[in-house]
mmCIF file of C-alpha atoms in Angstrom:
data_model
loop_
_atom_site.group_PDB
_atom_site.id
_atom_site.type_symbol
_atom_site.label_atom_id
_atom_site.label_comp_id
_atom_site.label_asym_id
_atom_site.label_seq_id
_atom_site.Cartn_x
_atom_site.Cartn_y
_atom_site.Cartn_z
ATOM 1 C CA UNK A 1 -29.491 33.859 -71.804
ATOM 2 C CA UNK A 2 -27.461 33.960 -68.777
ATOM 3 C CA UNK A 3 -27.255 32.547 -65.814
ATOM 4 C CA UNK A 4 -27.602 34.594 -62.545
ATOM 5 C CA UNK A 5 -24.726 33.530 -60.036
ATOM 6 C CA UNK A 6 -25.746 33.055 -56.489
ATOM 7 C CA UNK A 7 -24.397 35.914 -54.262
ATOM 8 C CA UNK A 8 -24.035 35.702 -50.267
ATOM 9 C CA UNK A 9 -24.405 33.081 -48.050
ATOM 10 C CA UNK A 10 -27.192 30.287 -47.942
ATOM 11 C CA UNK A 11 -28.886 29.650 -44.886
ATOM 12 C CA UNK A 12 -27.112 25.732 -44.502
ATOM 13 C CA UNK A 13 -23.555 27.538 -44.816
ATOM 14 C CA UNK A 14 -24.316 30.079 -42.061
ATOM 15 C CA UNK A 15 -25.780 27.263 -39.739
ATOM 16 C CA UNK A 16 -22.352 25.259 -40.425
ATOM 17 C CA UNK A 17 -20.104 27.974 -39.874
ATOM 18 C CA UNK A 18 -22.210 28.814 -36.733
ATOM 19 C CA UNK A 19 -21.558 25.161 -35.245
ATOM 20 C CA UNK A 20 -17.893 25.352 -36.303
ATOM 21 C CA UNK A 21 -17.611 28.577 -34.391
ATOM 22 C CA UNK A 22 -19.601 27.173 -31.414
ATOM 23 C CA UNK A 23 -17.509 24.191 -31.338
ATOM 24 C CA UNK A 24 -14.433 26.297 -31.287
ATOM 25 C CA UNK A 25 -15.539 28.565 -28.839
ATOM 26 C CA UNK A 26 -16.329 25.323 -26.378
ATOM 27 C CA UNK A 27 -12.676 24.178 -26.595
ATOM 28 C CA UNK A 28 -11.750 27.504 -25.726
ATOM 29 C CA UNK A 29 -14.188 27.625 -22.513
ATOM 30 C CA UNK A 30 -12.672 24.157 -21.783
ATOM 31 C CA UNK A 31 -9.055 25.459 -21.608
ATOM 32 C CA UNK A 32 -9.743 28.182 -19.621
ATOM 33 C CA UNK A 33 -11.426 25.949 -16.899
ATOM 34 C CA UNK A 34 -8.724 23.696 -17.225
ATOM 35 C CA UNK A 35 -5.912 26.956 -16.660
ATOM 36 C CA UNK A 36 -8.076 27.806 -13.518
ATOM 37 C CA UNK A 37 -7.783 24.263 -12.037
ATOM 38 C CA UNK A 38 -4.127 23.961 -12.718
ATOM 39 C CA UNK A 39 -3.428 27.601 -11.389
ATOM 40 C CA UNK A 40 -5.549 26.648 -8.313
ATOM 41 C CA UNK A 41 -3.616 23.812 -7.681
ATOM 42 C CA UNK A 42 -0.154 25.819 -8.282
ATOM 43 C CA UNK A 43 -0.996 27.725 -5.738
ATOM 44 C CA UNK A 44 -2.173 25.055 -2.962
ATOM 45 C CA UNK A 45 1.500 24.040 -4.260
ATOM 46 C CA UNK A 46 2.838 26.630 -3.525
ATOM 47 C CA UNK A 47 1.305 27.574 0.029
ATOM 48 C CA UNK A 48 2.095 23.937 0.931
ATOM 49 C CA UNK A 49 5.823 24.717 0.102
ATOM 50 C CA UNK A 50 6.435 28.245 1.751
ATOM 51 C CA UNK A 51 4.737 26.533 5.002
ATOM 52 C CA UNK A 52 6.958 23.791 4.672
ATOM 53 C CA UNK A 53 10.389 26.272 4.300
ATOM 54 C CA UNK A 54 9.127 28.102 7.158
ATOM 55 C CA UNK A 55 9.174 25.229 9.505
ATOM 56 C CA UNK A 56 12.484 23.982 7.877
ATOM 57 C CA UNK A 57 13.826 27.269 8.580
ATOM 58 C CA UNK A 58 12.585 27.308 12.868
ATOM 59 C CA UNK A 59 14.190 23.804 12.549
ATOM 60 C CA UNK A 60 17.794 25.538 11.483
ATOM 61 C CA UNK A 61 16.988 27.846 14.818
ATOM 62 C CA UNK A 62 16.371 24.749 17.212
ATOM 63 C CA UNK A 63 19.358 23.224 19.050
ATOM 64 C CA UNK A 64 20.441 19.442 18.418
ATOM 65 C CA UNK A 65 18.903 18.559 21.442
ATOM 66 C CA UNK A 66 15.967 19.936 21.449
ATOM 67 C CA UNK A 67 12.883 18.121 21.941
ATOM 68 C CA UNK A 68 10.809 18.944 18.798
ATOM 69 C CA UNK A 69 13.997 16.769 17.058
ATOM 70 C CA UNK A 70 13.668 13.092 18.842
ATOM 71 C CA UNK A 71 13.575 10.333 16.473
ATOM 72 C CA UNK A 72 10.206 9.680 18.511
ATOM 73 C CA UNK A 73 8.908 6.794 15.811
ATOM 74 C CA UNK A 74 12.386 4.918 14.818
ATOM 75 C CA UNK A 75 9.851 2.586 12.723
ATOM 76 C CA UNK A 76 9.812 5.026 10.011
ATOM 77 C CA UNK A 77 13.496 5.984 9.632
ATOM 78 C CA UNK A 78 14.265 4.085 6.606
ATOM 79 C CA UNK A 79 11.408 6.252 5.216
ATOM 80 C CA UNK A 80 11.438 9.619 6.600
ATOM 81 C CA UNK A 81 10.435 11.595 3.234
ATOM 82 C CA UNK A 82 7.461 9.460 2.326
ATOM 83 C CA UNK A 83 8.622 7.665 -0.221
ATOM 84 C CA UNK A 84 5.905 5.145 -0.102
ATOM 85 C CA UNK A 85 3.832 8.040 -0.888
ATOM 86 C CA UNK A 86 1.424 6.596 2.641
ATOM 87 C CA UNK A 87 0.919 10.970 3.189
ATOM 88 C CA UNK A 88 -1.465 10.692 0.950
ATOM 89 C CA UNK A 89 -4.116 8.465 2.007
ATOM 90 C CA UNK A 90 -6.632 9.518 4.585
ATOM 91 C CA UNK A 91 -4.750 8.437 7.395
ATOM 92 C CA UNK A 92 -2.329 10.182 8.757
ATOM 93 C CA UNK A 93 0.854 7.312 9.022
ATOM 94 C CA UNK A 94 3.394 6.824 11.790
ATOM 95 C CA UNK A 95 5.241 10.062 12.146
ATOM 96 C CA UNK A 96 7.829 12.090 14.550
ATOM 97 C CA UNK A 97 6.298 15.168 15.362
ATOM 98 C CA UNK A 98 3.038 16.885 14.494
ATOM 99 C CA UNK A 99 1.522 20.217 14.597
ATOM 100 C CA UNK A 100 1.135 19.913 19.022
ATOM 101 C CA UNK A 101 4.752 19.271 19.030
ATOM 102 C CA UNK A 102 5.761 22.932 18.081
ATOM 103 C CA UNK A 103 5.664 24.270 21.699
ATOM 104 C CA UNK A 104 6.902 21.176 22.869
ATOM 105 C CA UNK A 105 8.945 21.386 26.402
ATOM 106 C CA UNK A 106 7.580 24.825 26.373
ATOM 107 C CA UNK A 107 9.365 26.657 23.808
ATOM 108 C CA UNK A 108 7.939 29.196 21.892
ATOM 109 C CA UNK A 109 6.828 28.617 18.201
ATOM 110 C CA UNK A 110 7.915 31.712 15.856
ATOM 111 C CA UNK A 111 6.854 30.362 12.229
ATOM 112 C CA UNK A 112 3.069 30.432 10.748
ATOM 113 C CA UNK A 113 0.442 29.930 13.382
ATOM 114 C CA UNK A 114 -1.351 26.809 13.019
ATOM 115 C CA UNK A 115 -4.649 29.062 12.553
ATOM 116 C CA UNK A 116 -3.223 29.981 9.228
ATOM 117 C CA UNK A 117 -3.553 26.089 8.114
ATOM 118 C CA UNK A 118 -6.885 25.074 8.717
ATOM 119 C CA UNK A 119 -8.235 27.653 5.482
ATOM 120 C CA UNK A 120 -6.462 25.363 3.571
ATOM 121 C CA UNK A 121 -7.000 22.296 5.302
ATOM 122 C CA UNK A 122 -3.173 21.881 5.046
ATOM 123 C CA UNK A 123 -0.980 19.584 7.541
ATOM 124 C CA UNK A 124 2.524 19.801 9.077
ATOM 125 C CA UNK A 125 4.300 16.886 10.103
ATOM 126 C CA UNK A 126 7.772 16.376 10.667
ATOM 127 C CA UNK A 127 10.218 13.088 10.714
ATOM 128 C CA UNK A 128 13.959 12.642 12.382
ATOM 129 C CA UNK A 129 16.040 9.975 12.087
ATOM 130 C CA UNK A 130 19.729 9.656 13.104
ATOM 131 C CA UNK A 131 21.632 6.827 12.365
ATOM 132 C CA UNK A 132 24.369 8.229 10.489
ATOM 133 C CA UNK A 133 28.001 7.590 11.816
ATOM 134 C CA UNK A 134 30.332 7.920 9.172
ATOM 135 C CA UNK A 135 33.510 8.333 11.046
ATOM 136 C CA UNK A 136 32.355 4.835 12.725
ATOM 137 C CA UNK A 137 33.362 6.793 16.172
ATOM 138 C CA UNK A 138 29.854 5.284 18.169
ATOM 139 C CA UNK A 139 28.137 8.499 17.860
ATOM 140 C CA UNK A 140 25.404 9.936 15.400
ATOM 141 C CA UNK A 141 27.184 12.679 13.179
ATOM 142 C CA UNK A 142 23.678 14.117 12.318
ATOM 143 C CA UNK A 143 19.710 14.181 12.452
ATOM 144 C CA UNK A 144 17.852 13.982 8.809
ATOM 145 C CA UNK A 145 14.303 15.609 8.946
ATOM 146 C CA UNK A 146 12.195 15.360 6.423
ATOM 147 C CA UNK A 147 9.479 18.452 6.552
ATOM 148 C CA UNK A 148 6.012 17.125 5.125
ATOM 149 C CA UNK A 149 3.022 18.965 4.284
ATOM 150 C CA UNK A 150 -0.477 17.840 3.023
ATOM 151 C CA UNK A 151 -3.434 18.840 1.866
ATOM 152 C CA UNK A 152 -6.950 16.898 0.917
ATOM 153 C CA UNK A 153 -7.493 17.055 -2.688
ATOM 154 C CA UNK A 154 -9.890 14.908 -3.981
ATOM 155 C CA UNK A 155 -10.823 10.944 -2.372
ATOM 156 C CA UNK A 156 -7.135 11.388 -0.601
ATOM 157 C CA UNK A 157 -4.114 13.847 0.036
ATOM 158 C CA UNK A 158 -1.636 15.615 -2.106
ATOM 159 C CA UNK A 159 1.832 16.788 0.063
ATOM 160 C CA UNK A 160 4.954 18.180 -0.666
ATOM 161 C CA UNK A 161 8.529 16.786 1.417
ATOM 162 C CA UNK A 162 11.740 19.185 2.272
ATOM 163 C CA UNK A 163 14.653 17.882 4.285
ATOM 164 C CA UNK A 164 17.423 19.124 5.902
ATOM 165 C CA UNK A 165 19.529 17.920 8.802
ATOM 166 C CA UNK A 166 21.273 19.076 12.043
ATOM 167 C CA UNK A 167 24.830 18.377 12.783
ATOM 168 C CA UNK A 168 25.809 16.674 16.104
ATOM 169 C CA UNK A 169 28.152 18.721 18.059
ATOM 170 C CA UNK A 170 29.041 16.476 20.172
ATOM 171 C CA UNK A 171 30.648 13.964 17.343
ATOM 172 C CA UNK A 172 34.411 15.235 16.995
ATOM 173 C CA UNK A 173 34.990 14.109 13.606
#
């Protein structure tokens, strides 16, 4: 007499493999949502930067004396680029110059219209501070500016900090 060997699946092995596949196919769902946040947030990155290079960039344009470049807050020299990270909370700290300050003593803004910002919720601030004179000659050799941009993301703020500077032409080094 011989024994008939079982062919196929039983019904407990299909549910199993079933549950293995479904828990599979959830850490696969859970990636993907994961990719979307992190490309989301790459590209609030990435916004935040290119508006930040463009006002660097109408900065390079401006001359040294220019009005939209006064060290209008001297309190926050030692900390122009936000090291403190204070950018990030919900209120908006000490700073320089602001988004009203782009037309300031009437001259004409030519970067991205502050319209373009408020989509995004994003903010432009900008920071001067000039106490460098390293020839010791009396006079500032240049303005540092530190370029910040935020937007709200979550409870608080997320930003992103260029800098650049602005030689004095009136120090004859």
């Amino acid at each position: 007499m011989h024994r008939r060997r079982p062919r196929g699946f039983t019904l407990i092995e299909s549910m199993v493999a079933v549950v293995v596949l479904l828990i599979g196919a959830l850490g696969v769902m859970g990636l993907a949502r994961q990719g979307e946040k992190l490309n989301a947030d790459g590209r609030r990155v990435m916004h935040a930067t290119a508006l930040a290079q463009d006002l660097v960039a109408n900065i390079d344009l401006w001359n040294y004396g220019d009005v939209r470049l006064a060290n209008t807050v001297p309190d926050n020299d030692n900390d122009i680029g936000d090291g403190a990270f204070q950018y990030e909370n919900a209120t908006v700290p000490p700073h320089d110059h602001g988004e009203a300050d782009l037309t300031a003593g009437g001259a004409p803004w030519l970067g991205v219209p502050a319209a373009s910002l408020a989509d995004g919720g994003y903010e432009r601030y900008w920071n001067v501070s000039e106490g460098d004179d390293w020839n010791g000659n009396g006079i500032p050799d240049a303005r540092r500016i530190a370029v910040i941009v935020r937007w709200p993301q979550g409870a608080g703020f997320r930003r992103i900090v260029l800098f650049t500077s602005k030689a004095n032409p009136a120090d004859n080094q």
